[in-house]
Amino acid sequence: METAELLAKVRKIEIKTRGLSSNIFAGQYHSAFKGRGMAFSEVREYQFGDDVRDIDWNVTARFNRPYVKVFEEERELTVMLLIDVSGSLDFGTKRQMKRDMVTEIAATLAFSAIQNNDKIGIVFFSNKIEKYIPPKKGRKHILYMIREMLDFHPESSQTDISGALEFLSGVMKRRCTAFMLSDFYDRNDFVQPLTIANRKHDVVAIQVYDIRARELPDVGLMKVVDAETGYEQYVDTSSRKLRDSYRSYWNNRQAVLHETFNKSNVDCVSVATDEDYVKALMGMFKRRG
């Protein structure tokens, strides 16, 4: 992508997503994602019923009477975006490609994070870790991430959800909030690594899909290509049996996916490329808030 074109796209996404995060998500994001724990705030004199484990022995010795440490919830978060860059994201039959919607959602979350004074980082993954950008604060950092999202060229076209989750668990030593944005086309089971990652961190799954993954149009003979393997075949979409079978496959796949999220205790939201992702995210924020 040419530099001028890229910068224009970055600016367009910034204007749209920054506005969304300011006007719509500010309060919702703040309440939906809690701080990572309790931070020391001050000391005060011991009162009956205080936990003796909170006594500050240095201050107690200095004043010859017991003092306890007071803690408050840490509001600052570290946010990680785990972004699927595999071949299947380069698909869209309605308003936009899945990859475009993933970029917009990620940018909106990023601007919401910096308004809350949070650090934010990113992991691009296919069936390998394509790129890791460590968490930082600030608009300049987010614009750099958006540029990368728009102009990133992965080495692989396949998907490994487990590998991305294992990388997250390894690289992030302290608890973070991790948004995984993907269509979740992975032939392998990833319940265990998702469960492990969600015990250490707060993982949220955001599934982006195209309506054609759910319904085949009745348009006669059609060539379909697997974007991740390159496998091609012709299908006769005028066959009602085929269309019913296709819909059934989608429903079964979604049921398995949601069972995976339930078992792992991970919050998830699914949004199609022709739907309003703002509405979907707001619904998820409200459920968590």
PDB file of N, CA and C in Angstrom, residues 178-225:
ATOM      1  N   ALA A 178      -7.237  -9.559  27.481  1.00  0.00           N
ATOM      2  CA  ALA A 178      -6.839  -9.933  26.117  1.00  0.00           C
ATOM      3  C   ALA A 178      -8.077 -10.127  25.250  1.00  0.00           C
ATOM      4  N   PHE A 179      -8.161  -9.338  24.176  1.00  0.00           N
ATOM      5  CA  PHE A 179      -9.237  -9.501  23.198  1.00  0.00           C
ATOM      6  C   PHE A 179      -8.691 -10.317  22.031  1.00  0.00           C
ATOM      7  N   MET A 180      -9.300 -11.470  21.775  1.00  0.00           N
ATOM      8  CA  MET A 180      -8.904 -12.280  20.627  1.00  0.00           C
ATOM      9  C   MET A 180      -9.908 -12.045  19.508  1.00  0.00           C
ATOM     10  N   LEU A 181      -9.434 -11.463  18.388  1.00  0.00           N
ATOM     11  CA  LEU A 181     -10.302 -11.156  17.250  1.00  0.00           C
ATOM     12  C   LEU A 181      -9.982 -12.114  16.117  1.00  0.00           C
ATOM     13  N   SER A 182     -10.976 -12.920  15.743  1.00  0.00           N
ATOM     14  CA  SER A 182     -10.739 -13.986  14.771  1.00  0.00           C
ATOM     15  C   SER A 182     -12.071 -14.473  14.212  1.00  0.00           C
ATOM     16  N   ASP A 183     -12.008 -15.233  13.113  1.00  0.00           N
ATOM     17  CA  ASP A 183     -13.209 -15.957  12.680  1.00  0.00           C
ATOM     18  C   ASP A 183     -13.231 -17.355  13.296  1.00  0.00           C
ATOM     19  N   PHE A 184     -12.132 -17.708  13.991  1.00  0.00           N
ATOM     20  CA  PHE A 184     -12.001 -18.968  14.721  1.00  0.00           C
ATOM     21  C   PHE A 184     -12.114 -20.194  13.822  1.00  0.00           C
ATOM     22  N   TYR A 185     -11.605 -20.062  12.592  1.00  0.00           N
ATOM     23  CA  TYR A 185     -11.491 -21.226  11.721  1.00  0.00           C
ATOM     24  C   TYR A 185     -10.208 -21.971  12.078  1.00  0.00           C
ATOM     25  N   ASP A 186     -10.329 -22.880  12.998  1.00  0.00           N
ATOM     26  CA  ASP A 186      -9.194 -23.684  13.438  1.00  0.00           C
ATOM     27  C   ASP A 186      -9.684 -25.116  13.575  1.00  0.00           C
ATOM     28  N   ARG A 187      -9.048 -26.014  12.844  1.00  0.00           N
ATOM     29  CA  ARG A 187      -9.493 -27.414  12.854  1.00  0.00           C
ATOM     30  C   ARG A 187      -9.121 -28.135  14.145  1.00  0.00           C
ATOM     31  N   ASN A 188      -8.280 -27.528  14.944  1.00  0.00           N
ATOM     32  CA  ASN A 188      -7.829 -28.167  16.175  1.00  0.00           C
ATOM     33  C   ASN A 188      -8.585 -27.635  17.383  1.00  0.00           C
ATOM     34  N   ASP A 189      -8.720 -28.476  18.381  1.00  0.00           N
ATOM     35  CA  ASP A 189      -9.382 -28.097  19.626  1.00  0.00           C
ATOM     36  C   ASP A 189      -8.454 -27.176  20.433  1.00  0.00           C
ATOM     37  N   PHE A 190      -9.008 -26.102  20.983  1.00  0.00           N
ATOM     38  CA  PHE A 190      -8.159 -25.191  21.759  1.00  0.00           C
ATOM     39  C   PHE A 190      -8.750 -24.881  23.134  1.00  0.00           C
ATOM     40  N   VAL A 191      -9.569 -25.822  23.657  1.00  0.00           N
ATOM     41  CA  VAL A 191     -10.200 -25.608  24.969  1.00  0.00           C
ATOM     42  C   VAL A 191      -9.143 -25.453  26.068  1.00  0.00           C
ATOM     43  N   GLN A 192      -8.165 -26.358  26.092  1.00  0.00           N
ATOM     44  CA  GLN A 192      -7.192 -26.349  27.195  1.00  0.00           C
ATOM     45  C   GLN A 192      -6.333 -25.071  27.226  1.00  0.00           C
ATOM     46  N   PRO A 193      -5.700 -24.678  26.102  1.00  0.00           N
ATOM     47  CA  PRO A 193      -4.910 -23.442  26.165  1.00  0.00           C
ATOM     48  C   PRO A 193      -5.764 -22.198  26.443  1.00  0.00           C
ATOM     49  N   LEU A 194      -7.035 -22.207  25.998  1.00  0.00           N
ATOM     50  CA  LEU A 194      -7.928 -21.081  26.273  1.00  0.00           C
ATOM     51  C   LEU A 194      -8.256 -21.015  27.762  1.00  0.00           C
ATOM     52  N   THR A 195      -8.501 -22.181  28.359  1.00  0.00           N
ATOM     53  CA  THR A 195      -8.789 -22.256  29.802  1.00  0.00           C
ATOM     54  C   THR A 195      -7.602 -21.766  30.619  1.00  0.00           C
ATOM     55  N   ILE A 196      -6.394 -22.233  30.248  1.00  0.00           N
ATOM     56  CA  ILE A 196      -5.171 -21.845  30.967  1.00  0.00           C
ATOM     57  C   ILE A 196      -4.941 -20.335  30.845  1.00  0.00           C
ATOM     58  N   ALA A 197      -5.080 -19.820  29.620  1.00  0.00           N
ATOM     59  CA  ALA A 197      -4.867 -18.378  29.399  1.00  0.00           C
ATOM     60  C   ALA A 197      -5.878 -17.552  30.184  1.00  0.00           C
ATOM     61  N   ASN A 198      -7.124 -18.020  30.255  1.00  0.00           N
ATOM     62  CA  ASN A 198      -8.171 -17.246  30.933  1.00  0.00           C
ATOM     63  C   ASN A 198      -8.065 -17.317  32.450  1.00  0.00           C
ATOM     64  N   ARG A 199      -7.353 -18.323  32.964  1.00  0.00           N
ATOM     65  CA  ARG A 199      -7.103 -18.358  34.409  1.00  0.00           C
ATOM     66  C   ARG A 199      -6.087 -17.293  34.799  1.00  0.00           C
ATOM     67  N   LYS A 200      -5.113 -17.098  33.938  1.00  0.00           N
ATOM     68  CA  LYS A 200      -4.053 -16.123  34.210  1.00  0.00           C
ATOM     69  C   LYS A 200      -4.473 -14.714  33.823  1.00  0.00           C
ATOM     70  N   HIS A 201      -5.237 -14.599  32.734  1.00  0.00           N
ATOM     71  CA  HIS A 201      -5.650 -13.296  32.204  1.00  0.00           C
ATOM     72  C   HIS A 201      -7.175 -13.254  32.082  1.00  0.00           C
ATOM     73  N   ASP A 202      -7.675 -12.126  31.611  1.00  0.00           N
ATOM     74  CA  ASP A 202      -9.112 -11.980  31.325  1.00  0.00           C
ATOM     75  C   ASP A 202      -9.253 -11.987  29.802  1.00  0.00           C
ATOM     76  N   VAL A 203      -9.639 -13.139  29.243  1.00  0.00           N
ATOM     77  CA  VAL A 203      -9.701 -13.299  27.787  1.00  0.00           C
ATOM     78  C   VAL A 203     -11.127 -13.083  27.297  1.00  0.00           C
ATOM     79  N   VAL A 204     -11.266 -12.287  26.242  1.00  0.00           N
ATOM     80  CA  VAL A 204     -12.566 -12.042  25.607  1.00  0.00           C
ATOM     81  C   VAL A 204     -12.443 -12.421  24.135  1.00  0.00           C
ATOM     82  N   ALA A 205     -13.371 -13.237  23.635  1.00  0.00           N
ATOM     83  CA  ALA A 205     -13.341 -13.680  22.236  1.00  0.00           C
ATOM     84  C   ALA A 205     -14.323 -12.856  21.404  1.00  0.00           C
ATOM     85  N   ILE A 206     -13.829 -12.304  20.307  1.00  0.00           N
ATOM     86  CA  ILE A 206     -14.688 -11.551  19.378  1.00  0.00           C
ATOM     87  C   ILE A 206     -14.614 -12.244  18.023  1.00  0.00           C
ATOM     88  N   GLN A 207     -15.708 -12.908  17.651  1.00  0.00           N
ATOM     89  CA  GLN A 207     -15.770 -13.639  16.377  1.00  0.00           C
ATOM     90  C   GLN A 207     -16.351 -12.735  15.294  1.00  0.00           C
ATOM     91  N   VAL A 208     -15.606 -12.580  14.207  1.00  0.00           N
ATOM     92  CA  VAL A 208     -16.084 -11.835  13.047  1.00  0.00           C
ATOM     93  C   VAL A 208     -16.307 -12.830  11.914  1.00  0.00           C
ATOM     94  N   TYR A 209     -17.494 -12.788  11.312  1.00  0.00           N
ATOM     95  CA  TYR A 209     -17.800 -13.737  10.245  1.00  0.00           C
ATOM     96  C   TYR A 209     -18.585 -13.057   9.131  1.00  0.00           C
ATOM     97  N   ASP A 210     -18.644 -13.709   7.990  1.00  0.00           N
ATOM     98  CA  ASP A 210     -19.428 -13.203   6.859  1.00  0.00           C
ATOM     99  C   ASP A 210     -20.697 -14.032   6.728  1.00  0.00           C
ATOM    100  N   ILE A 211     -21.775 -13.394   6.279  1.00  0.00           N
ATOM    101  CA  ILE A 211     -23.064 -14.098   6.168  1.00  0.00           C
ATOM    102  C   ILE A 211     -22.980 -15.317   5.249  1.00  0.00           C
ATOM    103  N   ARG A 212     -22.046 -15.289   4.285  1.00  0.00           N
ATOM    104  CA  ARG A 212     -21.911 -16.423   3.357  1.00  0.00           C
ATOM    105  C   ARG A 212     -21.325 -17.655   4.034  1.00  0.00           C
ATOM    106  N   ALA A 213     -20.795 -17.479   5.223  1.00  0.00           N
ATOM    107  CA  ALA A 213     -20.342 -18.635   5.999  1.00  0.00           C
ATOM    108  C   ALA A 213     -21.533 -19.364   6.604  1.00  0.00           C
ATOM    109  N   ARG A 214     -22.657 -18.649   6.670  1.00  0.00           N
ATOM    110  CA  ARG A 214     -23.867 -19.188   7.300  1.00  0.00           C
ATOM    111  C   ARG A 214     -24.870 -19.682   6.273  1.00  0.00           C
ATOM    112  N   GLU A 215     -24.967 -18.957   5.160  1.00  0.00           N
ATOM    113  CA  GLU A 215     -25.977 -19.262   4.132  1.00  0.00           C
ATOM    114  C   GLU A 215     -25.348 -19.226   2.741  1.00  0.00           C
ATOM    115  N   LEU A 216     -25.619 -20.243   1.937  1.00  0.00           N
ATOM    116  CA  LEU A 216     -25.196 -20.232   0.533  1.00  0.00           C
ATOM    117  C   LEU A 216     -26.312 -19.642  -0.324  1.00  0.00           C
ATOM    118  N   PRO A 217     -26.001 -18.741  -1.250  1.00  0.00           N
ATOM    119  CA  PRO A 217     -27.040 -18.207  -2.140  1.00  0.00           C
ATOM    120  C   PRO A 217     -27.376 -19.235  -3.223  1.00  0.00           C
ATOM    121  N   ASP A 218     -28.570 -19.188  -3.738  1.00  0.00           N
ATOM    122  CA  ASP A 218     -28.982 -20.088  -4.827  1.00  0.00           C
ATOM    123  C   ASP A 218     -28.601 -19.430  -6.158  1.00  0.00           C
ATOM    124  N   VAL A 219     -27.352 -19.682  -6.603  1.00  0.00           N
ATOM    125  CA  VAL A 219     -26.861 -19.044  -7.838  1.00  0.00           C
ATOM    126  C   VAL A 219     -26.282 -20.072  -8.822  1.00  0.00           C
ATOM    127  N   GLY A 220     -26.642 -21.339  -8.632  1.00  0.00           N
ATOM    128  CA  GLY A 220     -26.141 -22.372  -9.557  1.00  0.00           C
ATOM    129  C   GLY A 220     -24.734 -22.818  -9.205  1.00  0.00           C
ATOM    130  N   LEU A 221     -23.964 -23.160 -10.234  1.00  0.00           N
ATOM    131  CA  LEU A 221     -22.615 -23.689 -10.034  1.00  0.00           C
ATOM    132  C   LEU A 221     -21.681 -22.581  -9.533  1.00  0.00           C
ATOM    133  N   MET A 222     -20.944 -22.876  -8.466  1.00  0.00           N
ATOM    134  CA  MET A 222     -20.062 -21.873  -7.864  1.00  0.00           C
ATOM    135  C   MET A 222     -18.730 -22.512  -7.488  1.00  0.00           C
ATOM    136  N   LYS A 223     -17.654 -21.792  -7.765  1.00  0.00           N
ATOM    137  CA  LYS A 223     -16.336 -22.276  -7.352  1.00  0.00           C
ATOM    138  C   LYS A 223     -16.025 -21.723  -5.967  1.00  0.00           C
ATOM    139  N   VAL A 224     -15.679 -22.615  -5.042  1.00  0.00           N
ATOM    140  CA  VAL A 224     -15.312 -22.174  -3.692  1.00  0.00           C
ATOM    141  C   VAL A 224     -13.855 -22.553  -3.434  1.00  0.00           C
ATOM    142  N   VAL A 225     -13.158 -21.672  -2.737  1.00  0.00           N
ATOM    143  CA  VAL A 225     -11.734 -21.875  -2.448  1.00  0.00           C
ATOM    144  C   VAL A 225     -11.503 -21.726  -0.951  1.00  0.00           C
TER     145      VAL A 225
END
